[in-house]
Amino acid sequence: MKELSHFLSSAAALMLAAACQAGSPQQMVSARSIASARVPVVLELFTSEGCSSCPPADALLAKLEEQQPVEGAEIIALEEHVDYWDHEGWIDPFSSGQWTQRQQVYASGFADHGVYTPELVVDGRSGFVGSHQGDAYRAIASALAQPRTDISISLLKSDKHDRERVRLEVGKLQGAQQGDIAEVWLAITETALHSSVTGGENAGHDLHHAPVVRWLHKAGTTNPNATPSFTGESDLKLDSAWKRNNLRVVAFVQEKGSRHILGATVARFEP
């Protein structure tokens, strides 16, 4: 585990602190229809291939996303690779300062600990050591009890193989805090990614990952007094290095101040 400014002074202190398929040009994928009455819950794992304590957290997130073991929850996994391990003998090919900055924003709202890996954040409401399965189950169950904002996403037909266009609609905001600003975000994730690590703490290991965030973009801001609270279209440019069959787009509504995620949905690209 590692702090943004190098290492935490004590691993023990850290433990205590953290204790759709798109078939037609305009097919709608609703947060309420992803899987019969399941409620989408977003799990963000801040991780690094340079961190020796991260692989168990990566494996747990992958299991949660693949097996969907929590009744009533549709787990949406976002694996975000931070870059503050990149000077420790191995440069993580999936790392970005954008994910480090996102984790810093979360840390500013979690008063009981700083920035470290691996950290799992559930629906923007709680953060803890990413390999702690019991904490993950409890946080997911807690998220299920929160009001949920409905989101739908349309994958529009595109003539260009490296581009997609999506249309988003967000229903009336549910569970929003008065005076906060609810933003609409789009992410592209890729599954089946792995690395044969040749340096750093995980040298000699072939590391496999849960869905890795390749791209994250704010699509707009909701209007809390309107229904729907947001409608809009966004262009997505797909990198040629990404494998299209393994890509999906995730849309979620997140409050700027509280960081609470109010609703989410996911769709897969056509081959």
PDB file of C-alpha atoms in Angstrom:
ATOM      1  CA  MET A   1       0.000   0.000   0.000  1.00  0.00           C
ATOM      2  CA  LYS A   2       1.253   3.410  -0.792  1.00  0.00           C
ATOM      3  CA  GLU A   3       0.427   7.018  -0.055  1.00  0.00           C
ATOM      4  CA  LEU A   4       0.457   9.692  -2.782  1.00  0.00           C
ATOM      5  CA  SER A   5       3.550  11.189  -1.156  1.00  0.00           C
ATOM      6  CA  HIS A   6       5.427   7.859  -1.227  1.00  0.00           C
ATOM      7  CA  PHE A   7       4.554   5.290   1.467  1.00  0.00           C
ATOM      8  CA  LEU A   8       2.199   5.331   4.422  1.00  0.00           C
ATOM      9  CA  SER A   9       4.099   5.278   7.684  1.00  0.00           C
ATOM     10  CA  SER A  10       2.420   2.090   8.758  1.00  0.00           C
ATOM     11  CA  ALA A  11       0.353  -0.556   6.997  1.00  0.00           C
ATOM     12  CA  ALA A  12      -1.413  -1.205  10.298  1.00  0.00           C
ATOM     13  CA  ALA A  13      -2.493   2.418  10.500  1.00  0.00           C
ATOM     14  CA  LEU A  14      -3.946   2.107   7.040  1.00  0.00           C
ATOM     15  CA  MET A  15      -5.940  -0.970   7.991  1.00  0.00           C
ATOM     16  CA  LEU A  16      -7.438   0.781  10.960  1.00  0.00           C
ATOM     17  CA  ALA A  17      -8.240   3.873   8.927  1.00  0.00           C
ATOM     18  CA  ALA A  18      -9.909   1.997   6.072  1.00  0.00           C
ATOM     19  CA  ALA A  19     -11.384  -0.755   8.457  1.00  0.00           C
ATOM     20  CA  CYS A  20     -26.130  -4.609 -22.838  1.00  0.00           C
ATOM     21  CA  GLN A  21     -26.003  -5.380 -25.547  1.00  0.00           C
ATOM     22  CA  ALA A  22     -26.705  -2.549 -28.128  1.00  0.00           C
ATOM     23  CA  GLY A  23     -28.557  -4.142 -31.029  1.00  0.00           C
ATOM     24  CA  SER A  24     -30.398  -1.330 -32.850  1.00  0.00           C
ATOM     25  CA  PRO A  25     -29.325   2.227 -33.666  1.00  0.00           C
ATOM     26  CA  GLN A  26     -31.258   3.626 -30.712  1.00  0.00           C
ATOM     27  CA  GLN A  27     -31.601   0.753 -28.283  1.00  0.00           C
ATOM     28  CA  MET A  28     -32.299   1.986 -24.753  1.00  0.00           C
ATOM     29  CA  VAL A  29     -30.512   0.502 -21.760  1.00  0.00           C
ATOM     30  CA  SER A  30     -32.131   1.533 -18.488  1.00  0.00           C
ATOM     31  CA  ALA A  31     -30.552   1.400 -15.065  1.00  0.00           C
ATOM     32  CA  ARG A  32     -33.701  -0.393 -13.934  1.00  0.00           C
ATOM     33  CA  SER A  33     -33.613  -2.990 -16.710  1.00  0.00           C
ATOM     34  CA  ILE A  34     -29.981  -4.111 -16.733  1.00  0.00           C
ATOM     35  CA  ALA A  35     -30.920  -7.265 -14.849  1.00  0.00           C
ATOM     36  CA  SER A  36     -34.475  -7.750 -13.591  1.00  0.00           C
ATOM     37  CA  ALA A  37     -34.951  -5.315 -10.736  1.00  0.00           C
ATOM     38  CA  ARG A  38     -31.286  -5.238  -9.810  1.00  0.00           C
ATOM     39  CA  VAL A  39     -29.977  -1.888  -8.589  1.00  0.00           C
ATOM     40  CA  PRO A  40     -26.729  -0.654 -10.198  1.00  0.00           C
ATOM     41  CA  VAL A  41     -23.928  -0.065  -7.673  1.00  0.00           C
ATOM     42  CA  VAL A  42     -20.641   1.445  -8.874  1.00  0.00           C
ATOM     43  CA  LEU A  43     -17.410   0.016  -7.424  1.00  0.00           C
ATOM     44  CA  GLU A  44     -14.249   2.017  -8.153  1.00  0.00           C
ATOM     45  CA  LEU A  45     -10.940   0.361  -7.343  1.00  0.00           C
ATOM     46  CA  PHE A  46      -7.864   2.592  -7.182  1.00  0.00           C
ATOM     47  CA  THR A  47      -4.989   0.237  -7.872  1.00  0.00           C
ATOM     48  CA  SER A  48      -1.575  -0.143  -9.497  1.00  0.00           C
ATOM     49  CA  GLU A  49       0.476  -2.899 -11.077  1.00  0.00           C
ATOM     50  CA  GLY A  50       3.414  -1.604  -9.042  1.00  0.00           C
ATOM     51  CA  CYS A  51       1.697  -2.359  -5.714  1.00  0.00           C
ATOM     52  CA  SER A  52       2.217  -5.850  -4.260  1.00  0.00           C
ATOM     53  CA  SER A  53      -0.968  -5.689  -2.164  1.00  0.00           C
ATOM     54  CA  CYS A  54      -3.140  -4.754  -5.164  1.00  0.00           C
ATOM     55  CA  PRO A  55      -3.576  -8.084  -7.035  1.00  0.00           C
ATOM     56  CA  PRO A  56      -5.928  -9.557  -4.372  1.00  0.00           C
ATOM     57  CA  ALA A  57      -8.097  -6.434  -4.654  1.00  0.00           C
ATOM     58  CA  ASP A  58      -8.105  -6.681  -8.451  1.00  0.00           C
ATOM     59  CA  ALA A  59      -9.189 -10.318  -8.142  1.00  0.00           C
ATOM     60  CA  LEU A  60     -11.971  -9.472  -5.692  1.00  0.00           C
ATOM     61  CA  LEU A  61     -13.368  -6.746  -7.944  1.00  0.00           C
ATOM     62  CA  ALA A  62     -13.259  -9.088 -10.940  1.00  0.00           C
ATOM     63  CA  LYS A  63     -15.118 -11.769  -8.959  1.00  0.00           C
ATOM     64  CA  LEU A  64     -17.785  -9.339  -7.797  1.00  0.00           C
ATOM     65  CA  GLU A  65     -18.353  -8.085 -11.335  1.00  0.00           C
ATOM     66  CA  GLU A  66     -18.375 -11.521 -12.948  1.00  0.00           C
ATOM     67  CA  GLN A  67     -20.395 -13.440 -10.348  1.00  0.00           C
ATOM     68  CA  GLN A  68     -22.752 -10.655  -9.178  1.00  0.00           C
ATOM     69  CA  PRO A  69     -23.055 -12.344  -5.758  1.00  0.00           C
ATOM     70  CA  VAL A  70     -25.004  -9.657  -3.878  1.00  0.00           C
ATOM     71  CA  GLU A  71     -28.743 -10.179  -4.191  1.00  0.00           C
ATOM     72  CA  GLY A  72     -30.488  -7.175  -5.664  1.00  0.00           C
ATOM     73  CA  ALA A  73     -27.278  -5.457  -6.823  1.00  0.00           C
ATOM     74  CA  GLU A  74     -25.941  -5.049 -10.350  1.00  0.00           C
ATOM     75  CA  ILE A  75     -22.261  -4.394  -9.647  1.00  0.00           C
ATOM     76  CA  ILE A  76     -20.551  -2.078 -12.134  1.00  0.00           C
ATOM     77  CA  ALA A  77     -16.767  -2.334 -11.792  1.00  0.00           C
ATOM     78  CA  LEU A  78     -14.404   0.533 -12.612  1.00  0.00           C
ATOM     79  CA  GLU A  79     -10.714  -0.255 -12.131  1.00  0.00           C
ATOM     80  CA  GLU A  80      -8.703   2.982 -12.076  1.00  0.00           C
ATOM     81  CA  HIS A  81      -4.895   2.710 -12.144  1.00  0.00           C
ATOM     82  CA  VAL A  82      -3.138   5.558 -10.341  1.00  0.00           C
ATOM     83  CA  ASP A  83       0.264   6.836 -11.441  1.00  0.00           C
ATOM     84  CA  TYR A  84       2.056   7.452  -8.135  1.00  0.00           C
ATOM     85  CA  TRP A  85       3.630   3.981  -8.192  1.00  0.00           C
ATOM     86  CA  ASP A  86       5.164   4.480 -11.635  1.00  0.00           C
ATOM     87  CA  HIS A  87       8.582   5.533 -10.324  1.00  0.00           C
ATOM     88  CA  GLU A  88       9.033   2.397  -8.181  1.00  0.00           C
ATOM     89  CA  GLY A  89      10.459   0.085 -10.826  1.00  0.00           C
ATOM     90  CA  TRP A  90       7.441  -0.550 -13.064  1.00  0.00           C
ATOM     91  CA  ILE A  91       5.377   1.844 -15.193  1.00  0.00           C
ATOM     92  CA  ASP A  92       1.771   0.669 -15.156  1.00  0.00           C
ATOM     93  CA  PRO A  93       0.551   0.807 -18.797  1.00  0.00           C
ATOM     94  CA  PHE A  94      -2.978   1.619 -17.618  1.00  0.00           C
ATOM     95  CA  SER A  95      -2.039   4.353 -15.149  1.00  0.00           C
ATOM     96  CA  SER A  96      -3.058   7.984 -15.417  1.00  0.00           C
ATOM     97  CA  GLY A  97      -2.797  11.130 -13.338  1.00  0.00           C
ATOM     98  CA  GLN A  98      -6.520  11.558 -13.974  1.00  0.00           C
ATOM     99  CA  TRP A  99      -7.283   8.591 -11.736  1.00  0.00           C
ATOM    100  CA  THR A 100      -4.847   9.841  -9.082  1.00  0.00           C
ATOM    101  CA  GLN A 101      -6.638  13.184  -9.074  1.00  0.00           C
ATOM    102  CA  ARG A 102     -10.018  11.481  -8.828  1.00  0.00           C
ATOM    103  CA  GLN A 103      -8.834   9.488  -5.817  1.00  0.00           C
ATOM    104  CA  GLN A 104      -7.507  12.651  -4.182  1.00  0.00           C
ATOM    105  CA  VAL A 105     -10.951  14.226  -4.452  1.00  0.00           C
ATOM    106  CA  TYR A 106     -12.484  11.209  -2.727  1.00  0.00           C
ATOM    107  CA  ALA A 107      -9.822  11.330  -0.001  1.00  0.00           C
ATOM    108  CA  SER A 108     -10.690  14.930   0.790  1.00  0.00           C
ATOM    109  CA  GLY A 109     -14.196  13.778   1.701  1.00  0.00           C
ATOM    110  CA  PHE A 110     -13.155  10.692   3.665  1.00  0.00           C
ATOM    111  CA  ALA A 111     -11.815  12.295   6.813  1.00  0.00           C
ATOM    112  CA  ASP A 112     -10.481   9.087   8.367  1.00  0.00           C
ATOM    113  CA  HIS A 113      -7.730   8.291   5.852  1.00  0.00           C
ATOM    114  CA  GLY A 114      -5.568   9.577   3.010  1.00  0.00           C
ATOM    115  CA  VAL A 115      -4.728   8.295  -0.457  1.00  0.00           C
ATOM    116  CA  TYR A 116      -3.507   4.691  -0.777  1.00  0.00           C
ATOM    117  CA  THR A 117      -3.715   1.546  -2.856  1.00  0.00           C
ATOM    118  CA  PRO A 118      -5.658  -0.608  -3.117  1.00  0.00           C
ATOM    119  CA  GLU A 119      -8.743   1.442  -2.242  1.00  0.00           C
ATOM    120  CA  LEU A 120     -12.298   0.445  -3.131  1.00  0.00           C
ATOM    121  CA  VAL A 121     -14.917   3.202  -3.241  1.00  0.00           C
ATOM    122  CA  VAL A 122     -18.582   2.114  -3.370  1.00  0.00           C
ATOM    123  CA  ASP A 123     -21.063   4.507  -5.000  1.00  0.00           C
ATOM    124  CA  GLY A 124     -18.839   7.395  -3.918  1.00  0.00           C
ATOM    125  CA  ARG A 125     -20.065   6.956  -0.344  1.00  0.00           C
ATOM    126  CA  SER A 126     -17.402   4.876   1.417  1.00  0.00           C
ATOM    127  CA  GLY A 127     -13.793   3.861   0.873  1.00  0.00           C
ATOM    128  CA  PHE A 128     -11.769   1.017   2.404  1.00  0.00           C
ATOM    129  CA  VAL A 129      -8.981  -1.451   1.659  1.00  0.00           C
ATOM    130  CA  GLY A 130      -9.879  -2.982  -1.686  1.00  0.00           C
ATOM    131  CA  SER A 131      -9.166  -6.595  -0.748  1.00  0.00           C
ATOM    132  CA  HIS A 132     -11.562  -6.604   2.232  1.00  0.00           C
ATOM    133  CA  GLN A 133     -14.446  -8.726   0.975  1.00  0.00           C
ATOM    134  CA  GLY A 134     -16.612  -8.262   4.069  1.00  0.00           C
ATOM    135  CA  ASP A 135     -16.381  -4.474   3.839  1.00  0.00           C
ATOM    136  CA  ALA A 136     -17.289  -4.665   0.159  1.00  0.00           C
ATOM    137  CA  TYR A 137     -20.413  -6.742   0.799  1.00  0.00           C
ATOM    138  CA  ARG A 138     -21.543  -4.432   3.585  1.00  0.00           C
ATOM    139  CA  ALA A 139     -20.977  -1.288   1.506  1.00  0.00           C
ATOM    140  CA  ILE A 140     -22.882  -2.737  -1.454  1.00  0.00           C
ATOM    141  CA  ALA A 141     -25.799  -3.689   0.798  1.00  0.00           C
ATOM    142  CA  SER A 142     -25.807  -0.180   2.249  1.00  0.00           C
ATOM    143  CA  ALA A 143     -25.818   1.350  -1.238  1.00  0.00           C
ATOM    144  CA  LEU A 144     -28.875  -0.713  -2.164  1.00  0.00           C
ATOM    145  CA  ALA A 145     -30.886   1.133   0.495  1.00  0.00           C
ATOM    146  CA  GLN A 146     -30.260   4.531  -1.119  1.00  0.00           C
ATOM    147  CA  PRO A 147     -32.762   6.223  -3.480  1.00  0.00           C
ATOM    148  CA  ARG A 148     -31.825   5.632  -7.107  1.00  0.00           C
ATOM    149  CA  THR A 149     -32.001   7.982 -10.087  1.00  0.00           C
ATOM    150  CA  ASP A 150     -33.010   6.314 -13.348  1.00  0.00           C
ATOM    151  CA  ILE A 151     -30.712   6.656 -16.373  1.00  0.00           C
ATOM    152  CA  SER A 152     -31.085   5.458 -19.941  1.00  0.00           C
ATOM    153  CA  ILE A 153     -28.425   5.379 -22.625  1.00  0.00           C
ATOM    154  CA  SER A 154     -28.895   5.000 -26.390  1.00  0.00           C
ATOM    155  CA  LEU A 155     -26.060   3.807 -28.599  1.00  0.00           C
ATOM    156  CA  LEU A 156     -26.554   5.618 -31.894  1.00  0.00           C
ATOM    157  CA  LYS A 157     -25.470   4.205 -35.241  1.00  0.00           C
ATOM    158  CA  SER A 158     -22.094   5.465 -36.397  1.00  0.00           C
ATOM    159  CA  ASP A 159     -20.496   5.142 -39.828  1.00  0.00           C
ATOM    160  CA  LYS A 160     -16.989   5.269 -38.332  1.00  0.00           C
ATOM    161  CA  HIS A 161     -15.569   2.199 -36.632  1.00  0.00           C
ATOM    162  CA  ASP A 162     -13.450   4.265 -34.225  1.00  0.00           C
ATOM    163  CA  ARG A 163     -16.285   6.516 -33.071  1.00  0.00           C
ATOM    164  CA  GLU A 164     -19.548   6.083 -31.217  1.00  0.00           C
ATOM    165  CA  ARG A 165     -22.312   8.511 -30.381  1.00  0.00           C
ATOM    166  CA  VAL A 166     -24.535   8.079 -27.352  1.00  0.00           C
ATOM    167  CA  ARG A 167     -27.696   9.757 -26.155  1.00  0.00           C
ATOM    168  CA  LEU A 168     -28.332  10.035 -22.432  1.00  0.00           C
ATOM    169  CA  GLU A 169     -31.475  10.728 -20.467  1.00  0.00           C
ATOM    170  CA  VAL A 170     -31.568  11.117 -16.699  1.00  0.00           C
ATOM    171  CA  GLY A 171     -34.884  10.984 -14.874  1.00  0.00           C
ATOM    172  CA  LYS A 172     -35.930  13.010 -11.880  1.00  0.00           C
ATOM    173  CA  LEU A 173     -33.116  13.174  -9.352  1.00  0.00           C
ATOM    174  CA  GLN A 174     -33.582  10.878  -6.374  1.00  0.00           C
ATOM    175  CA  GLY A 175     -31.612  11.183  -3.150  1.00  0.00           C
ATOM    176  CA  ALA A 176     -29.902  14.430  -4.188  1.00  0.00           C
ATOM    177  CA  GLN A 177     -28.664  16.803  -1.518  1.00  0.00           C
ATOM    178  CA  GLN A 178     -30.077  20.307  -1.611  1.00  0.00           C
ATOM    179  CA  GLY A 179     -27.586  22.808  -2.972  1.00  0.00           C
ATOM    180  CA  ASP A 180     -25.263  20.178  -4.463  1.00  0.00           C
ATOM    181  CA  ILE A 181     -24.653  19.816  -8.210  1.00  0.00           C
ATOM    182  CA  ALA A 182     -25.365  16.457  -9.853  1.00  0.00           C
ATOM    183  CA  GLU A 183     -23.110  15.820 -12.852  1.00  0.00           C
ATOM    184  CA  VAL A 184     -23.489  13.241 -15.625  1.00  0.00           C
ATOM    185  CA  TRP A 185     -20.374  11.183 -16.404  1.00  0.00           C
ATOM    186  CA  LEU A 186     -19.447   8.751 -19.168  1.00  0.00           C
ATOM    187  CA  ALA A 187     -16.724   6.116 -18.908  1.00  0.00           C
ATOM    188  CA  ILE A 188     -15.340   3.551 -21.335  1.00  0.00           C
ATOM    189  CA  THR A 189     -13.970   0.372 -19.774  1.00  0.00           C
ATOM    190  CA  GLU A 190     -12.125  -2.597 -21.248  1.00  0.00           C
ATOM    191  CA  THR A 191     -12.134  -6.166 -19.954  1.00  0.00           C
ATOM    192  CA  ALA A 192      -9.599  -9.015 -20.368  1.00  0.00           C
ATOM    193  CA  LEU A 193      -6.569  -6.770 -19.836  1.00  0.00           C
ATOM    194  CA  HIS A 194      -3.399  -8.153 -18.269  1.00  0.00           C
ATOM    195  CA  SER A 195       0.340  -7.452 -17.999  1.00  0.00           C
ATOM    196  CA  SER A 196       3.446  -9.574 -17.597  1.00  0.00           C
ATOM    197  CA  VAL A 197       5.232  -7.409 -15.044  1.00  0.00           C
ATOM    198  CA  THR A 198       9.029  -7.323 -15.248  1.00  0.00           C
ATOM    199  CA  GLY A 199       9.894  -4.789 -12.536  1.00  0.00           C
ATOM    200  CA  GLY A 200       8.827  -3.403  -9.186  1.00  0.00           C
ATOM    201  CA  GLU A 201       7.058  -5.260  -6.390  1.00  0.00           C
ATOM    202  CA  ASN A 202       5.123  -7.571  -8.752  1.00  0.00           C
ATOM    203  CA  ALA A 203       8.043  -8.527 -10.988  1.00  0.00           C
ATOM    204  CA  GLY A 204       7.600 -11.976 -12.526  1.00  0.00           C
ATOM    205  CA  HIS A 205       3.806 -12.000 -12.192  1.00  0.00           C
ATOM    206  CA  ASP A 206       1.151 -11.964 -14.910  1.00  0.00           C
ATOM    207  CA  LEU A 207      -1.509  -9.618 -13.537  1.00  0.00           C
ATOM    208  CA  HIS A 208      -5.132  -9.833 -14.701  1.00  0.00           C
ATOM    209  CA  HIS A 209      -7.662  -7.064 -14.199  1.00  0.00           C
ATOM    210  CA  ALA A 210     -11.330  -6.285 -13.731  1.00  0.00           C
ATOM    211  CA  PRO A 211     -12.813  -3.771 -16.250  1.00  0.00           C
ATOM    212  CA  VAL A 212     -10.179  -1.033 -16.574  1.00  0.00           C
ATOM    213  CA  VAL A 213     -11.268   2.559 -17.134  1.00  0.00           C
ATOM    214  CA  ARG A 214      -9.841   3.755 -20.436  1.00  0.00           C
ATOM    215  CA  TRP A 215     -11.643   7.106 -20.661  1.00  0.00           C
ATOM    216  CA  LEU A 216     -13.790   9.289 -18.408  1.00  0.00           C
ATOM    217  CA  HIS A 217     -15.644  12.431 -19.439  1.00  0.00           C
ATOM    218  CA  LYS A 218     -18.248  14.747 -17.916  1.00  0.00           C
ATOM    219  CA  ALA A 219     -21.227  14.870 -20.260  1.00  0.00           C
ATOM    220  CA  GLY A 220     -23.091  17.670 -18.501  1.00  0.00           C
ATOM    221  CA  THR A 221     -24.954  18.871 -15.432  1.00  0.00           C
ATOM    222  CA  THR A 222     -28.472  17.955 -14.393  1.00  0.00           C
ATOM    223  CA  ASN A 223     -31.347  20.331 -13.701  1.00  0.00           C
ATOM    224  CA  PRO A 224     -32.822  19.294 -10.323  1.00  0.00           C
ATOM    225  CA  ASN A 225     -36.113  21.049 -11.097  1.00  0.00           C
ATOM    226  CA  ALA A 226     -36.747  19.276 -14.398  1.00  0.00           C
ATOM    227  CA  THR A 227     -37.974  15.849 -15.475  1.00  0.00           C
ATOM    228  CA  PRO A 228     -35.983  14.491 -17.185  1.00  0.00           C
ATOM    229  CA  SER A 229     -33.192  16.246 -15.342  1.00  0.00           C
ATOM    230  CA  PHE A 230     -30.764  15.815 -18.248  1.00  0.00           C
ATOM    231  CA  THR A 231     -30.824  14.886 -21.933  1.00  0.00           C
ATOM    232  CA  GLY A 232     -27.895  15.110 -24.287  1.00  0.00           C
ATOM    233  CA  GLU A 233     -25.624  13.420 -26.809  1.00  0.00           C
ATOM    234  CA  SER A 234     -21.880  12.780 -26.637  1.00  0.00           C
ATOM    235  CA  ASP A 235     -19.243  11.572 -29.094  1.00  0.00           C
ATOM    236  CA  LEU A 236     -16.869   8.813 -28.014  1.00  0.00           C
ATOM    237  CA  LYS A 237     -13.579   8.232 -29.827  1.00  0.00           C
ATOM    238  CA  LEU A 238     -12.251   4.707 -29.484  1.00  0.00           C
ATOM    239  CA  ASP A 239      -8.499   4.172 -29.411  1.00  0.00           C
ATOM    240  CA  SER A 240      -7.273   1.687 -32.016  1.00  0.00           C
ATOM    241  CA  ALA A 241      -5.375  -0.184 -29.269  1.00  0.00           C
ATOM    242  CA  TRP A 242      -8.586  -1.037 -27.453  1.00  0.00           C
ATOM    243  CA  LYS A 243     -10.337  -4.306 -28.322  1.00  0.00           C
ATOM    244  CA  ARG A 244     -13.842  -3.341 -29.346  1.00  0.00           C
ATOM    245  CA  ASN A 245     -15.432  -6.629 -28.270  1.00  0.00           C
ATOM    246  CA  ASN A 246     -14.229  -6.002 -24.718  1.00  0.00           C
ATOM    247  CA  LEU A 247     -15.472  -2.419 -24.436  1.00  0.00           C
ATOM    248  CA  ARG A 248     -18.503  -1.053 -22.661  1.00  0.00           C
ATOM    249  CA  VAL A 249     -19.791   2.404 -21.817  1.00  0.00           C
ATOM    250  CA  VAL A 250     -20.869   3.312 -18.279  1.00  0.00           C
ATOM    251  CA  ALA A 251     -23.016   6.333 -17.498  1.00  0.00           C
ATOM    252  CA  PHE A 252     -23.524   7.594 -13.970  1.00  0.00           C
ATOM    253  CA  VAL A 253     -24.815  10.633 -12.083  1.00  0.00           C
ATOM    254  CA  GLN A 254     -22.548  11.898  -9.300  1.00  0.00           C
ATOM    255  CA  GLU A 255     -22.874  14.840  -6.952  1.00  0.00           C
ATOM    256  CA  LYS A 256     -19.955  17.251  -7.193  1.00  0.00           C
ATOM    257  CA  GLY A 257     -19.841  18.044  -3.502  1.00  0.00           C
ATOM    258  CA  SER A 258     -20.799  14.852  -1.669  1.00  0.00           C
ATOM    259  CA  ARG A 259     -19.360  12.588  -4.430  1.00  0.00           C
ATOM    260  CA  HIS A 260     -22.379  10.316  -3.979  1.00  0.00           C
ATOM    261  CA  ILE A 261     -23.382   8.383  -7.091  1.00  0.00           C
ATOM    262  CA  LEU A 262     -27.144   8.693  -7.522  1.00  0.00           C
ATOM    263  CA  GLY A 263     -27.649   6.305 -10.427  1.00  0.00           C
ATOM    264  CA  ALA A 264     -25.804   4.381 -13.147  1.00  0.00           C
ATOM    265  CA  THR A 265     -26.208   2.161 -16.185  1.00  0.00           C
ATOM    266  CA  VAL A 266     -23.984   0.262 -18.613  1.00  0.00           C
ATOM    267  CA  ALA A 267     -24.079  -0.859 -22.254  1.00  0.00           C
ATOM    268  CA  ARG A 268     -21.771  -2.799 -24.541  1.00  0.00           C
ATOM    269  CA  PHE A 269     -20.678  -1.725 -28.004  1.00  0.00           C
ATOM    270  CA  GLU A 270     -21.634  -3.669 -31.103  1.00  0.00           C
ATOM    271  CA  PRO A 271     -18.772  -5.817 -32.471  1.00  0.00           C
TER     272      PRO A 271
END
